[in-house]
Structures are given as C-alpha cells and as structure tokens.
XYZ file of C-alpha atoms in Angstrom:
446
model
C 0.000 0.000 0.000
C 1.298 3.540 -0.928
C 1.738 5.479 1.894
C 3.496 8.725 2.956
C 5.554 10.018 5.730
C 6.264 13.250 6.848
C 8.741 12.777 9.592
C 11.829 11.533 9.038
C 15.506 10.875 11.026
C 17.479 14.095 9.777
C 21.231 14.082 8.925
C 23.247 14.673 12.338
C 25.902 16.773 10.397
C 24.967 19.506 8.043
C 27.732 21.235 7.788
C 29.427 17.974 6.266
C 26.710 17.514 4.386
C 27.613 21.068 2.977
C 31.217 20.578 2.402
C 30.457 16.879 0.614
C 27.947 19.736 -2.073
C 31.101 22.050 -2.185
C 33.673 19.030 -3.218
C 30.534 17.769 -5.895
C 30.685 20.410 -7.515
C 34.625 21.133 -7.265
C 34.841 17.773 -8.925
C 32.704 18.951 -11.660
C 34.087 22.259 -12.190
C 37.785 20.604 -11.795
C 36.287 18.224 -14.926
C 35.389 21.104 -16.842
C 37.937 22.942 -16.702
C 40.671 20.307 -17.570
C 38.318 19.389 -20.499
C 38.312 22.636 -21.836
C 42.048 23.744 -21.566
C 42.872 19.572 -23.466
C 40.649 20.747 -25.985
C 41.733 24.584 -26.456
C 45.554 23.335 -26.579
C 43.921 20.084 -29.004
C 42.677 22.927 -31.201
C 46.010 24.672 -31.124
C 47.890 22.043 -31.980
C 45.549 21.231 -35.011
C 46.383 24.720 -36.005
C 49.801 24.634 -36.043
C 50.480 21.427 -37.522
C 48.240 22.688 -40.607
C 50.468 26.038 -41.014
C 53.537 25.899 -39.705
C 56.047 28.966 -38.885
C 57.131 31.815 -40.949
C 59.709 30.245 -42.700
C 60.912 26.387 -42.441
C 63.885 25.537 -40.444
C 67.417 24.450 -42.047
C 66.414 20.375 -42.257
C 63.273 20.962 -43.424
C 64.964 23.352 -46.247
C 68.058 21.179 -46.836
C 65.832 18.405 -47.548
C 63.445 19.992 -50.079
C 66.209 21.000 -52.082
C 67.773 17.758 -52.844
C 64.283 16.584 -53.964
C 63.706 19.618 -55.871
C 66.919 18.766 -57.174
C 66.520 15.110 -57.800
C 63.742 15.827 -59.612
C 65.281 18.488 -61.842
C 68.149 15.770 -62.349
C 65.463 13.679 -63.261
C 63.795 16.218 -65.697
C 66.679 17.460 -67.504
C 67.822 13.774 -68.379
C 65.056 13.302 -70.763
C 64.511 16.769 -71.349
C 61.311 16.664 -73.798
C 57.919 17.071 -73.981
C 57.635 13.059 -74.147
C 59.825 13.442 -70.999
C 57.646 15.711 -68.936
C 54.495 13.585 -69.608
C 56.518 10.481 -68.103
C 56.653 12.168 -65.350
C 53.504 13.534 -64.810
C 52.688 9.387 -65.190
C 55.394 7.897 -63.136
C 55.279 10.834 -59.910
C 52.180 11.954 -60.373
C 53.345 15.565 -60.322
C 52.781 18.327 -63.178
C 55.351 20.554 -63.901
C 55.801 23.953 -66.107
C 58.985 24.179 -67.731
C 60.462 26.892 -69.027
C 60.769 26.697 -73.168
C 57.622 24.218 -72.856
C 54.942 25.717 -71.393
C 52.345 25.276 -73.552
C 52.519 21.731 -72.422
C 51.894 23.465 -69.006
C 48.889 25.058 -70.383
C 47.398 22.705 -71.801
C 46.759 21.324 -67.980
C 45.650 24.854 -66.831
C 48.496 25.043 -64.666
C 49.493 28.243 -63.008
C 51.921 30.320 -64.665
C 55.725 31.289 -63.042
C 54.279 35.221 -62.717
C 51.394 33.692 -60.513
C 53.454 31.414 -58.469
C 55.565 34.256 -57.936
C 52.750 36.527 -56.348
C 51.621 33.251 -54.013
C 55.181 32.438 -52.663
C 55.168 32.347 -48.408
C 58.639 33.140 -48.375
C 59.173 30.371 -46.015
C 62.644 29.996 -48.263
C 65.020 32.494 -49.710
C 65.881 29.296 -52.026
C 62.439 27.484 -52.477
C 59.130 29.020 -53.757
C 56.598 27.306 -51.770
C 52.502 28.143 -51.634
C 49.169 27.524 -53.170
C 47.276 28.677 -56.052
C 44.160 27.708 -56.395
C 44.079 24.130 -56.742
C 47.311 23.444 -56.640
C 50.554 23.297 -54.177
C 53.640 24.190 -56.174
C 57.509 24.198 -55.379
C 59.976 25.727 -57.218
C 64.150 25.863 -56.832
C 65.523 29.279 -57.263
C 68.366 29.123 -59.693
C 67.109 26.042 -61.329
C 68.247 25.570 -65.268
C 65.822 25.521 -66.862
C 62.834 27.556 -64.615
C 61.123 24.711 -63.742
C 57.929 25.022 -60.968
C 56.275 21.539 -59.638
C 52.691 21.246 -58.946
C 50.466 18.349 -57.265
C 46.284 18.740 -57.186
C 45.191 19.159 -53.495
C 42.961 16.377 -54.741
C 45.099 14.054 -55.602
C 47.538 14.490 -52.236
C 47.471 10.817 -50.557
C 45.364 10.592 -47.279
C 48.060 10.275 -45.300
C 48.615 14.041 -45.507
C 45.763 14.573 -43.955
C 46.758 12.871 -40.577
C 47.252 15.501 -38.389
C 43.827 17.356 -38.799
C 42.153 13.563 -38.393
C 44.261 12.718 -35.257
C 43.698 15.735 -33.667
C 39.847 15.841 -34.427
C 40.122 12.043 -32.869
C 41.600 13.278 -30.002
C 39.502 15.761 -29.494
C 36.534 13.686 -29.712
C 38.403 10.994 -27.588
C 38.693 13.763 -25.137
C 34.966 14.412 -24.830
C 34.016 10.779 -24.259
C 36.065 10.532 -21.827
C 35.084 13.023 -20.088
C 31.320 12.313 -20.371
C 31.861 9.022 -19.012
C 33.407 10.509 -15.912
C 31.139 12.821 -15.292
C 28.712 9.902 -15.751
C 30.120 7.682 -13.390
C 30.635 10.466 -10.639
C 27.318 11.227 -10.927
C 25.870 7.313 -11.623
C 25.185 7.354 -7.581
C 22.671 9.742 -7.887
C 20.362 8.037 -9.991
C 20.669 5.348 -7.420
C 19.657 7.610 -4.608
C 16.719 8.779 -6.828
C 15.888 5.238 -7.022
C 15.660 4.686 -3.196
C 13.595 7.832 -2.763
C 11.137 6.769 -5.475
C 10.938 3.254 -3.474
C 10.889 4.785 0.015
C 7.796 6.899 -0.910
C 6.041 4.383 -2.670
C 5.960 2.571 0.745
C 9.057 -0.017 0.279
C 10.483 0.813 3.217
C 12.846 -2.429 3.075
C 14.415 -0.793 0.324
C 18.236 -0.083 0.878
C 20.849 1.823 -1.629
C 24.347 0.435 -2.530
C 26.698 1.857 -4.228
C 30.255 1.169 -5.269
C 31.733 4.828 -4.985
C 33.574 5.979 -1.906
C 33.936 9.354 -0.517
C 30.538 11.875 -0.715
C 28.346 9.374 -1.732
C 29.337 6.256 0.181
C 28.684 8.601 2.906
C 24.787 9.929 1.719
C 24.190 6.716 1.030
C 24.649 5.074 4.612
C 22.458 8.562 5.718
C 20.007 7.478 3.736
C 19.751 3.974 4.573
C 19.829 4.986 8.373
C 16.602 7.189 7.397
C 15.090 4.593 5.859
C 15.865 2.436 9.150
C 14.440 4.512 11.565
C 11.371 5.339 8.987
C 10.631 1.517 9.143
C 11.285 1.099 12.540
C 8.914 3.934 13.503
C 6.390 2.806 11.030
C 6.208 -0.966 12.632
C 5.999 0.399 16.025
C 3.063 2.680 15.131
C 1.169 -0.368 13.517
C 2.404 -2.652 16.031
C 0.682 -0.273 18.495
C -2.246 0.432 16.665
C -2.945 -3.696 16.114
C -2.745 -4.311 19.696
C -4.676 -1.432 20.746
C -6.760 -2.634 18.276
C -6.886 -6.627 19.731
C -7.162 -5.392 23.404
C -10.350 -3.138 22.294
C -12.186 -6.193 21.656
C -12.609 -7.468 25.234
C -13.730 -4.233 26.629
C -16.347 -3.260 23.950
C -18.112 -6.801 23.964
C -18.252 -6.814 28.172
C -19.513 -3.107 27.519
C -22.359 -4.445 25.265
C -23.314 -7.246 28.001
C -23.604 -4.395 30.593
C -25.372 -2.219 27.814
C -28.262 -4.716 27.391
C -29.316 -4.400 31.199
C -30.153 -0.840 30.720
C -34.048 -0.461 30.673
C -33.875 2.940 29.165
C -34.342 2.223 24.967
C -33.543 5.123 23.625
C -29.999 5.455 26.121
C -29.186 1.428 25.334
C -29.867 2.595 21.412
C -27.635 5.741 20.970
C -24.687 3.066 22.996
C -25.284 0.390 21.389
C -24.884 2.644 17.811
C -21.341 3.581 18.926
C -20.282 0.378 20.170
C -21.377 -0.970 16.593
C -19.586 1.555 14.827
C -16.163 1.067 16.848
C -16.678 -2.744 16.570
C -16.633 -2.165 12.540
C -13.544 0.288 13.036
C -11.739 -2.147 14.692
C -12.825 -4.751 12.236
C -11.411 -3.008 10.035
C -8.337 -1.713 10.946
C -7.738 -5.858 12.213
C -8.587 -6.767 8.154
C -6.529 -3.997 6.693
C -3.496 -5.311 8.639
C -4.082 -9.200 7.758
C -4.539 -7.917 3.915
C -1.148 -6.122 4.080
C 0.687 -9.568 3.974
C -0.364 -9.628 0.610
C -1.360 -12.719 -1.735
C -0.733 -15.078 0.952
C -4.146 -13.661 2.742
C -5.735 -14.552 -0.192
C -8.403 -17.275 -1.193
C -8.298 -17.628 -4.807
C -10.373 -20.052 -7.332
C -11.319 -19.515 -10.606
C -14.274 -17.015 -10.747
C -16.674 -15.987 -12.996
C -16.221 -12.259 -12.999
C -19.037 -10.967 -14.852
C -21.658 -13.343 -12.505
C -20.287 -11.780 -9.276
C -20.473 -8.103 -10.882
C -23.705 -8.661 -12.280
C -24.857 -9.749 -8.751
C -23.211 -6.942 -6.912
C -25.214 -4.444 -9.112
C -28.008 -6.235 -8.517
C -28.072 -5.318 -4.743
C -27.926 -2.062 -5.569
C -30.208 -1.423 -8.422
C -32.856 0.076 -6.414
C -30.410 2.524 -3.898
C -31.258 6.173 -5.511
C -29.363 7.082 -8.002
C -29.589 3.483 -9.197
C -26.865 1.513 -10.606
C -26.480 -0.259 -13.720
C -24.359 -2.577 -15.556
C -23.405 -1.350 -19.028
C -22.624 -4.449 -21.886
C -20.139 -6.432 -19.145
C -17.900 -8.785 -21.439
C -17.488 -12.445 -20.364
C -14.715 -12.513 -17.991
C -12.675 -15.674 -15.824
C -10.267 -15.052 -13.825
C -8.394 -16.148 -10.422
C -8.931 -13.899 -7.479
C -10.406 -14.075 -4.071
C -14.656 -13.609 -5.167
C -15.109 -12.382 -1.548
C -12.755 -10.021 -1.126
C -13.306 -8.418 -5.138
C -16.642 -8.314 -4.109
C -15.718 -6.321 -0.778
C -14.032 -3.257 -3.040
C -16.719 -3.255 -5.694
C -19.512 -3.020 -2.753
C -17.448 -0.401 -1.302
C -17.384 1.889 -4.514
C -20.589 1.540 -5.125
C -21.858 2.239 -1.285
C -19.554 5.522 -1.345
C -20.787 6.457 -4.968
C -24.703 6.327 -3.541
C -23.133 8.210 -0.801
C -21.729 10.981 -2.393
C -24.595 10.639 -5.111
C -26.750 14.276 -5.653
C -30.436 14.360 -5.616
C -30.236 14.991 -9.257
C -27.588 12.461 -10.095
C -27.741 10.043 -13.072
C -27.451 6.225 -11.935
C -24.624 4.963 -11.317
C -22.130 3.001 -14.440
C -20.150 -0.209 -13.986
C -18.350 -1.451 -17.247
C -16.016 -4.850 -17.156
C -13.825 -5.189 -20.458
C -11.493 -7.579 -21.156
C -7.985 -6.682 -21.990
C -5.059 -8.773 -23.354
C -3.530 -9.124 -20.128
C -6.683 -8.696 -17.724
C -9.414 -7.428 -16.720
C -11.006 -3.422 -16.204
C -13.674 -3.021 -13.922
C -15.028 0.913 -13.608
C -17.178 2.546 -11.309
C -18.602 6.265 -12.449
C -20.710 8.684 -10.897
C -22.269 11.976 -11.320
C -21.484 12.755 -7.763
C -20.179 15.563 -5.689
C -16.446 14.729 -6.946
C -13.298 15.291 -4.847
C -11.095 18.251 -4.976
C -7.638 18.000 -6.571
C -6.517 18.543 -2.955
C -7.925 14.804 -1.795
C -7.638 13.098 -5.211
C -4.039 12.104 -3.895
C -4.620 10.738 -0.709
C -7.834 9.191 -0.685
C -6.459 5.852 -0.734
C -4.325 6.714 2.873
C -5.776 4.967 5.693
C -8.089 7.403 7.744
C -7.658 9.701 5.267
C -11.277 11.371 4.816
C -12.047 14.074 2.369
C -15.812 14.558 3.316
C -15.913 17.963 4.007
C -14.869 18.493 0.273
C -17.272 16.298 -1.140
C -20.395 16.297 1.015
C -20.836 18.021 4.639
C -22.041 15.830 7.285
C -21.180 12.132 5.813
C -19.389 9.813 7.902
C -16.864 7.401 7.601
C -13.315 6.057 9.124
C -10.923 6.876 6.202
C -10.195 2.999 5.596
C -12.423 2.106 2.901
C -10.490 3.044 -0.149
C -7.266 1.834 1.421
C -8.343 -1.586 1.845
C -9.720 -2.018 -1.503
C -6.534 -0.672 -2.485
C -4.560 -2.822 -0.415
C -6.876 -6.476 -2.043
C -6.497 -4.969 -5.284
C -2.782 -4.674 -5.097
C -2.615 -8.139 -3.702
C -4.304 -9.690 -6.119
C -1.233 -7.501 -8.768
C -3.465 -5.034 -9.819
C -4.061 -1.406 -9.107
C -6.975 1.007 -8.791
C -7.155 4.913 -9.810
C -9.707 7.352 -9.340
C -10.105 10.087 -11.582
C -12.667 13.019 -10.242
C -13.377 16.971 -10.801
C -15.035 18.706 -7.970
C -18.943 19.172 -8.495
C -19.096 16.753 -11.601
C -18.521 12.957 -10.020
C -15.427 10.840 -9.797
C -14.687 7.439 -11.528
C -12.502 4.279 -9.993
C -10.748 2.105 -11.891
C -9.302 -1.474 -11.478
C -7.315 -3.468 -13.228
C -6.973 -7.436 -12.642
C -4.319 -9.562 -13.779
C -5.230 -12.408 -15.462
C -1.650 -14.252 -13.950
C-alpha cells in the first residue's frame, strides 16, 4: 500500500553535508575545466600542424632541395615534352617548364608570374605556396625555370593525418570526459531510485553503491533514514494492532452491561457507537491481515461478470440506481469475496456521495489482453484535486470536500486498495469537484 511520511531521522551533520555539495561540484568544475584547456591546446595544436612557422627551419629546407633537385636531375635527363608527360605518369606531379609551357597550359596550370605573387617566403631558395588548386615548389636558380605542382585532390590521405588525429583526439577527449562525469554522478540516480521506493511505501528498500567518498557517505544517511522510517512505522502499527486486539474485550463486556439498561432510547444511541467502533476495529484488524499480501488470499477460478452482475443487482434500487453497461465475459483467479468487498465499497460511497439529481450509477467490465477493467462512475459531488491524492491513505477522509455531514473512518479506499494490489493489480480514481469521480481497477489475469 502507498503510503506517505512526513517525519523523518534528519542528517546529524549539516555542515558535512555542505562541504560533501562544495567538493561535488569542485569535482565537476575541476572536470570542466581540464576538459576545456585539453581541448583549447587540441585545437592549437591542429592549427599549427596545418600552417607551420614563418619560414621552415634548415632540415626541413636542406631536404626539399635535394628533392627539388633530384627531380630536376630527373627532368633534364630526358629533357622533352615526351619526358615531362613520363613524369607527370610515373610521380604523379605536373610541372611547367620553361621553353615548354604550352605543355603546361594545356593542364591549366598556373603560370611562373602567378606562383611568384603566391610564394610564403618560407625559403630564400624554395618558392613554396598555393594557387588555387594546386601546391607548387619551385628551386631558385634552377636551369631551366622549372615550378612543380600536385592537385590538393590528388595528395594521398596520409597528408591529412594531423587534422584527423587531432579531431580524434579531441573527440576521444569528450568521451572521456562524459563518461566521468557519468560515473561520478551514476550514484545519484541510485539515490533517486531509493527515494522513489521509500515513498512508494518499500520501506525495506536499501541503496548500494560502489563509490567511496561523498556518496558512500549519503548513502549510509540514507539507509539509516530509511531504518528509523521503518522502525517507527512498525511500532506505530504494532501499536495500533494491539490497541486494536485489546479493544475487543472491553467493547463486547460493555455491550453485556449495555443490554441491562431499561432505558431504549440510552441502550440505542450506545449500542450505535459500540457498533460503529466494533466495525472500526474490524477493520483496521482486516486492513493489517490484507497487508501480507497474496498469501491472505483465497483464490479459485471465478466468474467475474456473474459476481459483478450480482453486486449491481443489490444495488439497483439505492437512488441514483446503478447499472451494468454491456459487461464482457470474464474468468479469472482472485479471491470472489474479497473483489466483491471493493466493488460493494465503490458503489456504497458512490450512492453516498450521489446528488439528488444524479444520473445512476455506471459499472463497465472489459477484457484486456492481459486482464481485466472493472469501472465505477458517478455523477457525484467529486473530490477536490486537494484529496484526489490521498484518498487511498488509511483514515484519510475528504468529506468535508465532497459532502458536509457524511461519515466514515478513512479505511475504505485503502483496503480495496490494499486487495487490489494483492491480487497484482491497481486502482485509480479520476474526479473533478462538483461533476462525479470514476474508480478504476485493473486485474491480472496471472
């Protein structure tokens, strides 16, 4: 059964619990911070390796000359226009050649004058740049002029390494700190866990988690909460079922001695009150054997729709009326005695809360894939948004909002919402204020 509890064993220590929310969010900001300066100096590094400095130092430059020079060994061997094309086949590299440029042209290569105005100067003794399309390199001094071009299209992938490692690393870098921000904070969801179980009346539930430090430590506060919440929870029903038990006794030797009054209308108005504290009893007694769940249950096999169909009968005649609208044919396993107990007691608190003008009541049982719905709707006075959460609380009565003067111990709702949960179901009640309210159950069919 859901319940809800207000009082709670506090934290002995806030001002630790204060300095465990300062190192949090340290932690985080720490994590941040380190992120962002890997991936500033990751971005910087990507930079430089695509441009380097102003001018290329003396092993870079000592080495781009003997290829430069190679290949101008290479060119003036075979020094031809059949020469030139065997090497734009065999290196993959165009060339313009002074004395044969037209062969140059005919590829749409850029001329020496436009080379000339795209030189970085990185060399007094290499032209290096980019025009357009194209990376060239030319050797000052060369005989004859000769400038070398590859397509930026046709540069190998290799090339392209740095940008591709350093965009990995970035990435890498983000991951990695995703997941750790993750995991530091993975505990939380596990306390958000425990409070969602604690409040839906598991009070057996305890937390575990594998971190240390902050949250090792909120998570031994919490399951010392939950501790004393159960142990203060048994002791109030432990003390309310023996008050209960002992109230017995007293109220059936108080109805002997009521009997031998001679005055009717005194041994009437007693004997009124002793029946309605025998009932509360009763009830609290039932609620209590209920709460250990299946086990308290008698189940068969049951022919649903017969036992609603009988139900409404009862009723039929109890202004506003109550009918049964096109029940489907429905067999299931439950406890017939105790299903009927929550469908009598919607129906006694819809005629209840009925107004003069109200429609009959509706009951409708479908049958679903996986069970059974079973609805009770009225026309009534409603319940206010205020109740609509708690009317399923034991002694929880909302009868001021619904109709002035009505009576009742607050325990009706909670046991039918105590069988219907042991049976696996649940019940919901959906209501406006003024304009009726409408309960719904669902039965399991396993």
């Amino acid at each position: 059964m859901r319940r809800h509890h207000r009082h709670h064993e506090g934290y002995k220590h806030p001002h630790k619990k204060h300095r465990l929310k300062k190192k949090l969010l340290f932690r985080i900001f720490f994590t941040f911070m380190l992120t962002a300066v890997l991936i500033i100096g990751g971005l910087g590094w990507l930079v430089h390796s695509l441009k380097p400095d102003h001018g290329l130092s003396p092993v870079a430059e000592k080495n781009a000359i003997f290829y430069l020079s190679s290949l101008q060994q290479k060119l003036n061997s075979s020094l031809s226009e059949k020469g030139i094309e065997d090497l734009y086949k065999d290196l993959n590299l165009y060339a313009r050649v002074e004395g044969f440029e037209s062969l140059a042209d005919q590829k749409n290569l850029p001329t020496f004058n436009e080379i000339e105005k795209e030189d970085e100067h990185y060399s007094p003794k290499v032209v290096l740049g980019k025009h357009h399309e194209y990376f060239f390199a030319e050797l000052k001094g060369a005989s004859p002029r000769t400038a070398w071009f590859v397509s930026a299209k046709e540069i190998p992938r290799g090339f392209a390494f740095p940008f591709v490692a350093v965009a990995g690393f970035i990435f890498l870098i983000l991951i990695m700190s995703f997941l750790t921000i993750r995991w530091m904070m993975s505990p939380i969801k596990v306390l958000m866990t425990g409070v969602k179980r604690i409040s839906m009346g598991d009070l057996k539930y305890r937390i575990k988690t594998r971190q240390g430090g902050e949250f090792q430590v909120l998570g031994e506060a919490f399951n010392n909460m939950a501790d004393g919440l159960e142990k203060m929870v048994a002791a109030k029903e432990q003390l309310l079922r023996d008050v209960s038990h002992e109230l017995r006794s007293p109220l059936t030797r108080v109805g002997v001695a009521v009997d031998l009054l001679k005055d009717e209308a005194i041994k009437g108005s007693i004997k009124d009150d002793l029946k309605k504290m025998e009932e509360l009893v009763a009830e609290i007694l039932e609620s209590y054997r209920l709460r250990e769940g299946a086990s308290s249950l008698k189940k068969s096999s049951t022919d649903l729709t017969e036992l609603v169909t009988h139900v409404v009968e009862d009723y039929k005649d109890s202004a506003p009326g109550v009918v049964l609208k096109n029940p489907e044919d429905v067999s299931i396993v439950i406890d017939p005695m105790q299903v009927e107990r929550v469908l009598r007691n919607l129906l006694e608190n819809a005629i209840k809360y009925a107004k003069p003008q109200s429609v009959p009541i509706v009951v409708t049982l479908i049958k679903e894939k996986d069970g059974c719905v079973l609805r009770v709707k009225d026309d009534g006075v409603g319940i206010a948004e205020k109740d609509l959460a708690h009317i399923f609380e034991p002694f929880y009565r909302a009868d001021a909002a619904r109709s002035p003067g009505k009576s009742g111990f607050g325990l009706g709702l909670a046991i039918a919402k105590t069988i219907v949960e042991a049976h696996g179901g649940h019940i919901f009640a959906t209501s406006q204020l003024g304009q009726g309210a409408e309960f719904t159950i669902h039965l399991p069919f396993e």
